[in-house]
Short mmCIF file of C-alpha atoms in Angstrom, two decimals:
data_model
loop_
_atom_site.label_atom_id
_atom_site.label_comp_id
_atom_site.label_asym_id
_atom_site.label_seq_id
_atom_site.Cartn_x
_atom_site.Cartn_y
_atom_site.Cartn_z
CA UNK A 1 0.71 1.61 27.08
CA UNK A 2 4.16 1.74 25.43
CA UNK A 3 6.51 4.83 26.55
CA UNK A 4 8.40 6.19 23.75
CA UNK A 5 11.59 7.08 26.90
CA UNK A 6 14.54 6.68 25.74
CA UNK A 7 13.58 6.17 22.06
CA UNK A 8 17.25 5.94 19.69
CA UNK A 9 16.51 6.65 15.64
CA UNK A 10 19.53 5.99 13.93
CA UNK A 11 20.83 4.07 10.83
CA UNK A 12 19.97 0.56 10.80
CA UNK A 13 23.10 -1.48 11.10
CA UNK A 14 23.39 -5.26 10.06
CA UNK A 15 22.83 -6.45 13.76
CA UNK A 16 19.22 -5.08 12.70
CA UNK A 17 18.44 -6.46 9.55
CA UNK A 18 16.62 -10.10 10.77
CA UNK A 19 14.60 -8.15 13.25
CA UNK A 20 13.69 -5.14 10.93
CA UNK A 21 12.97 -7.96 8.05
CA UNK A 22 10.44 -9.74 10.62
CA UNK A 23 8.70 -6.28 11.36
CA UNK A 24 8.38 -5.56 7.80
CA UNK A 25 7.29 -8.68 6.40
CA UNK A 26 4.45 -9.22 9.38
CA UNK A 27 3.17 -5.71 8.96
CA UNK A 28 2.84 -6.44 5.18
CA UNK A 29 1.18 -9.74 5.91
CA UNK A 30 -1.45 -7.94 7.97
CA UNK A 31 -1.89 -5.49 5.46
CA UNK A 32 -2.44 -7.96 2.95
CA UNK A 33 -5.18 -9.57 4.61
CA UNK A 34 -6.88 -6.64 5.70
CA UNK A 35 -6.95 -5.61 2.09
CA UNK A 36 -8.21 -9.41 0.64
CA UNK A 37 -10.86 -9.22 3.52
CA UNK A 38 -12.02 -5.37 2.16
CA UNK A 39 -12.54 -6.81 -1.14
CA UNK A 40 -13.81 -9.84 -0.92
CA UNK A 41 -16.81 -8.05 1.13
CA UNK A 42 -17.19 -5.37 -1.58
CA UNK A 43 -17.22 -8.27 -4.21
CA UNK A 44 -20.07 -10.10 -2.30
CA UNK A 45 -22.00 -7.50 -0.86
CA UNK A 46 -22.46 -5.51 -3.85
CA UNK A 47 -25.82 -5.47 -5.21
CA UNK A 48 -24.81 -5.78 -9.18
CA UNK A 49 -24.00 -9.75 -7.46
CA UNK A 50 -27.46 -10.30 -5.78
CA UNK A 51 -29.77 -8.41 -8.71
CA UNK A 52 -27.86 -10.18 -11.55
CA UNK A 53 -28.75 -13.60 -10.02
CA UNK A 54 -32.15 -12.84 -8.95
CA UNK A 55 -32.19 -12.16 -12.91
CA UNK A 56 -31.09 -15.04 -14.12
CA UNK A 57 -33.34 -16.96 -11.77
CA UNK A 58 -36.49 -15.72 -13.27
CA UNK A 59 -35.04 -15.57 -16.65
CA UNK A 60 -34.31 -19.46 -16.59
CA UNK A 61 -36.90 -21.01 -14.32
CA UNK A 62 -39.79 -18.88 -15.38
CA UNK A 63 -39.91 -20.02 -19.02
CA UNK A 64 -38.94 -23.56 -17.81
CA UNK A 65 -40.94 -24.03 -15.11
CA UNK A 66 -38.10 -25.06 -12.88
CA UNK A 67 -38.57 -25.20 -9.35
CA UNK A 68 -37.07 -22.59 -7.98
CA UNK A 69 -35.31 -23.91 -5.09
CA UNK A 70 -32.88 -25.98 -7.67
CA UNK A 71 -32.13 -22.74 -10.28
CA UNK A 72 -31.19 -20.70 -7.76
CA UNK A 73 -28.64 -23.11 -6.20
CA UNK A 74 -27.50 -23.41 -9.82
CA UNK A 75 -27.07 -19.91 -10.11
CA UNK A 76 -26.01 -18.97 -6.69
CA UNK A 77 -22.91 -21.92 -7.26
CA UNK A 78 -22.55 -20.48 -10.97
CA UNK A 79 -22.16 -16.48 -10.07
CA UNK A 80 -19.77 -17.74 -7.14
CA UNK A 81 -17.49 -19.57 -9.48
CA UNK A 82 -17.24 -17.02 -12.00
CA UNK A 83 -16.36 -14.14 -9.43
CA UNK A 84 -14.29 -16.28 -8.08
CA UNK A 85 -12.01 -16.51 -11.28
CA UNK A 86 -12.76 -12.58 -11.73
CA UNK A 87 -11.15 -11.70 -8.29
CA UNK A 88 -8.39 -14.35 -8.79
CA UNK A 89 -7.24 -12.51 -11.76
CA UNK A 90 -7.99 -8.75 -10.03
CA UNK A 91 -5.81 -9.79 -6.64
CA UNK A 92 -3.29 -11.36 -8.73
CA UNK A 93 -2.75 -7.70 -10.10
CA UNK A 94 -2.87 -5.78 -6.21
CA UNK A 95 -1.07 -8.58 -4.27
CA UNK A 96 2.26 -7.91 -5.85
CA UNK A 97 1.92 -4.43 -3.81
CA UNK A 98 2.60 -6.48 -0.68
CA UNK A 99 5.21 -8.81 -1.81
CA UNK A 100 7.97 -9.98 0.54
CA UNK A 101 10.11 -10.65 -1.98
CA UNK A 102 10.44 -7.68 -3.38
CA UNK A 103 14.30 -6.19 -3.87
CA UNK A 104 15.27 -4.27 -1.33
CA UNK A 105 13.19 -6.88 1.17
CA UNK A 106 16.44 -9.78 -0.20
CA UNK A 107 19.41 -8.21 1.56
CA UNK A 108 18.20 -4.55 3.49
CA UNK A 109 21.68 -3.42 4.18
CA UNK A 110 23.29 -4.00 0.92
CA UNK A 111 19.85 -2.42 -0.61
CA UNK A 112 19.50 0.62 1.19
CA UNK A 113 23.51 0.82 1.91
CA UNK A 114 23.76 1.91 -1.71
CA UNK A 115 24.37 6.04 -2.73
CA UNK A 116 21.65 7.91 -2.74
CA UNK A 117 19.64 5.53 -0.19
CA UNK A 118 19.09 5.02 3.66
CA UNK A 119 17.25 2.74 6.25
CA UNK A 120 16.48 4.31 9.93
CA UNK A 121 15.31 2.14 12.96
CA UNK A 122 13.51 3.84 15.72
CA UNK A 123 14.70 1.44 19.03
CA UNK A 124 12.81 1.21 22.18
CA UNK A 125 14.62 -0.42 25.09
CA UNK A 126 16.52 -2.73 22.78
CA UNK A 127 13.94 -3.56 20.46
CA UNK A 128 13.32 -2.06 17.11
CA UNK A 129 9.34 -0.91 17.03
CA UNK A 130 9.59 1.33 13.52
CA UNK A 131 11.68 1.36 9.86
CA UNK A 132 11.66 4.28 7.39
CA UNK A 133 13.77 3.66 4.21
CA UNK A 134 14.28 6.04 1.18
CA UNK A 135 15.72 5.13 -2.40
CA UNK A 136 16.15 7.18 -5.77
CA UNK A 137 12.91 8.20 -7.06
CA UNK A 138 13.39 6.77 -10.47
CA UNK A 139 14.05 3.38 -9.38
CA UNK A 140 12.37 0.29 -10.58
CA UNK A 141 11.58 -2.95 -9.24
CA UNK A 142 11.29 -4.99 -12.48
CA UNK A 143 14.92 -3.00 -13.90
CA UNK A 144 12.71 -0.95 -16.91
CA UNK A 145 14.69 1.79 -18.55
CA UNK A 146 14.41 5.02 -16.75
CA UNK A 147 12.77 8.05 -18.93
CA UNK A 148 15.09 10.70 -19.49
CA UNK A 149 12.55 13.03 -18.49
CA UNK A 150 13.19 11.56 -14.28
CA UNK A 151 14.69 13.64 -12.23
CA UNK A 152 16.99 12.56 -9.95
CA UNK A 153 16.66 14.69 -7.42
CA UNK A 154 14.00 13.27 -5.89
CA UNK A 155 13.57 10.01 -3.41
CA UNK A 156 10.76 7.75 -2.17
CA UNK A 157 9.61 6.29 1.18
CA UNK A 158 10.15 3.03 -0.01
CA UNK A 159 9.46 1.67 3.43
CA UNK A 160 7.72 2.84 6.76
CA UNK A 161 6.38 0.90 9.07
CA UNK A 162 6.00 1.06 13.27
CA UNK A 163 4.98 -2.15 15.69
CA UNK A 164 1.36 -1.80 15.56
CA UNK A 165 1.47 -1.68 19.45
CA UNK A 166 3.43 1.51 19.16
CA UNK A 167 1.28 3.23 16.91
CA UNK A 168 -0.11 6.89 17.52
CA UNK A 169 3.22 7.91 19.36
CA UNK A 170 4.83 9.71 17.17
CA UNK A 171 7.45 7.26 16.29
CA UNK A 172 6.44 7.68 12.51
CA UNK A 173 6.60 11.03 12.31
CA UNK A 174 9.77 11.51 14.22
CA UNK A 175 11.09 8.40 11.71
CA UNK A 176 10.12 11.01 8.54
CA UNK A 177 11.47 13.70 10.27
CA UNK A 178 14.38 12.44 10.61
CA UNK A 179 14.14 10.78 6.99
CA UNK A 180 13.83 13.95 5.59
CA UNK A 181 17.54 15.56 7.25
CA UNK A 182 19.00 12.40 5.56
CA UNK A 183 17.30 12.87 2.30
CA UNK A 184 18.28 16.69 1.96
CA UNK A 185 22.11 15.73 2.75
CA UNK A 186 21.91 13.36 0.06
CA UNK A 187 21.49 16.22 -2.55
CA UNK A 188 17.57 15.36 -2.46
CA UNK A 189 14.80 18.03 -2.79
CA UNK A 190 11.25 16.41 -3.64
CA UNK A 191 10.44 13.14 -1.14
CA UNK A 192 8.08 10.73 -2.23
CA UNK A 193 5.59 8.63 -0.12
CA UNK A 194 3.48 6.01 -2.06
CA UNK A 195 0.40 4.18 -0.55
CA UNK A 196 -3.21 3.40 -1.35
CA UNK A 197 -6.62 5.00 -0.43
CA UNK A 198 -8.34 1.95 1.44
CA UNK A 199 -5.18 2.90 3.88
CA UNK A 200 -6.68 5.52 5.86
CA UNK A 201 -3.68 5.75 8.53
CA UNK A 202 -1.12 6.14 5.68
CA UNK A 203 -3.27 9.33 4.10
CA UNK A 204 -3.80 11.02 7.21
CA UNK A 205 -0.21 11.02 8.31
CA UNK A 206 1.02 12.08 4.92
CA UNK A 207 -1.29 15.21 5.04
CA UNK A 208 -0.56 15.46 8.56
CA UNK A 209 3.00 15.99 7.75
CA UNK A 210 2.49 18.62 5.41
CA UNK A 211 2.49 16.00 2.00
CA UNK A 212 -0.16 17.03 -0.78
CA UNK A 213 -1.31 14.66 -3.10
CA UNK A 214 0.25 14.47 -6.51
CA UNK A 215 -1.61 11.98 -8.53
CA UNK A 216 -3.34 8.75 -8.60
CA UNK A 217 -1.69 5.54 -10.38
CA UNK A 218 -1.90 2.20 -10.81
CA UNK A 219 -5.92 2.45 -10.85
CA UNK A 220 -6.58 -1.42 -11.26
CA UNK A 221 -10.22 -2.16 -11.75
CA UNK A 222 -12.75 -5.24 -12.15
CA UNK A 223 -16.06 -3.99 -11.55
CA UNK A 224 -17.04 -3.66 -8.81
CA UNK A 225 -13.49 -3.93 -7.07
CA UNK A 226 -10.82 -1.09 -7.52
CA UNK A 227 -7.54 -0.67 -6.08
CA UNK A 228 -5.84 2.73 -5.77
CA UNK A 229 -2.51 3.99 -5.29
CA UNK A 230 -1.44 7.01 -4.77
CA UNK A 231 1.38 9.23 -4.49
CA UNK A 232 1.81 12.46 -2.47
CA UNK A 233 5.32 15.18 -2.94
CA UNK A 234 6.76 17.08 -0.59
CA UNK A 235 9.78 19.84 -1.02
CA UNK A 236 12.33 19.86 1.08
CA UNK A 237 14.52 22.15 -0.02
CA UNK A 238 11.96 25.16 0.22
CA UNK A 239 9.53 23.22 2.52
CA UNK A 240 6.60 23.88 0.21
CA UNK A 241 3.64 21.11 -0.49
CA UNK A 242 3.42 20.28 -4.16
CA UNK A 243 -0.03 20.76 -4.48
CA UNK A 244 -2.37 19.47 -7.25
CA UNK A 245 -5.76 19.23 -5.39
CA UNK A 246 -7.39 17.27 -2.90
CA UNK A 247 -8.58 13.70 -2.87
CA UNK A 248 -11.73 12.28 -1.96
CA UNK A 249 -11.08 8.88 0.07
CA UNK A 250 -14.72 8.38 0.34
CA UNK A 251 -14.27 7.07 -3.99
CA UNK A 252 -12.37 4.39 -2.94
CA UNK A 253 -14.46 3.01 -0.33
CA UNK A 254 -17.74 2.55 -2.69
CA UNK A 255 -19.46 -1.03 -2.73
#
């Protein structure tokens, strides 16, 4: 087991920036896969899949007279093909969620060096095993024009990750903690933390550390695969949850 003694969280400097890139961009690999591997089994194992083609196989060989052995290979290949192209064009839509080439991910210290932003390291006998970063909560990736509406006092967890053989130590919570200090002496008083609902962990720590959910966006959906992300709100300046009701993981997990 790992021992947290002796743990440092401080500012990352740009000694840290290959090895913080490497943990980032390997923990968003894995995440990647673990969320192509959830919906490829909800694609295939749903039943809309098995009864549709069990359809058309009595539908075409019945009125034919086609042995049956040689429709339902034709079907069988056809329904693969075609949700083949459906999930193509359904990833294509959640895989930018876990791009390493995002902005921030091209140069982290001249990203999150900028006003109003921030990268921590928590470092374990030399070796950096967790990254929290926090930017303006108006900012966007693709440079849109900001609504006038945005306030700007308010920042987002644009990054946290820890090793995942240092995991339920505390490092991430100790990381936000420490987040948070940084965010309020930055003139900040709502933080942000964005992440989806097949991501158990994430939702449990951000209720765990007093977040409340705010909404759901970004609700991309190709029957009978959705992809959810959401967004929880937290003040610091009073230490109050925003709250605007609970949320039901269990939605997000359906066949």
């Amino acid at each position: 087991m790992v021992s947290t003694e002796g743990e440092v969280i401080r500012e990352a400097s740009p000694a840290d920036k290959k090895e913080a890139l490497t943990l980032i961009t390997e923990i968003l690999a894995q995440e990647q896969s673990l969320e192509f591997g959830r919906q490829i089994k909800a694609l295939f194992s749903h039943y809309s899949l098995w009864v549709g083609s069990a359809i058309l196989i009595l539908a075409i060989g019945i009125p034919f007279q086609l042995p049956v052995a040689a429709v339902s290979g034709f079907v069988f290949m056809a329904m693969f093909f075609i949700n083949k192209i459906r999930f193509q064009r359904f990833w294509h839509k959640v895989v930018t969620l876990f791009s390493r080439k995002a902005k921030d991910l091209e140069d982290l210290n001249s990203f999150y060096g900028a006003d109003g932003r921030v990268m921590l390291v928590s470092v374990i006998a030399g070796r950096i095993v967790g990254v929290i970063a926090i930017r303006e909560g108006n900012y966007h990736e693709e440079g849109t024009e900001i609504s006038e509406d945005e306030v700007d006092d308010c920042c987002e967890v644009s990054r946290i990750y820890v090793h995942p053989r240092c995991r339920r130590l505390g490092i991430a919570t100790r990381l936000m903690d420490e987040i948070e200090d940084r965010a309020l002496d930055k003139g900040y008083q709502i933080l942000k933390v964005k992440t989806y609902a097949t991501s158990k962990d994430m939702l449990e720590f951000c209720f765990k550390n007093d977040f409340d959910r705010n909404y759901a966006e970004n609700f991309i959906e190709m029957y009978p695969l959705k992809f959810i992300t959401i967004t929880f709100e937290k003040d610091l300046d009073t230490d109050k949850n925003i709250h605007v009701g609970g949320y039901d993981t269990s939605s997000s997990a359906e066949g």
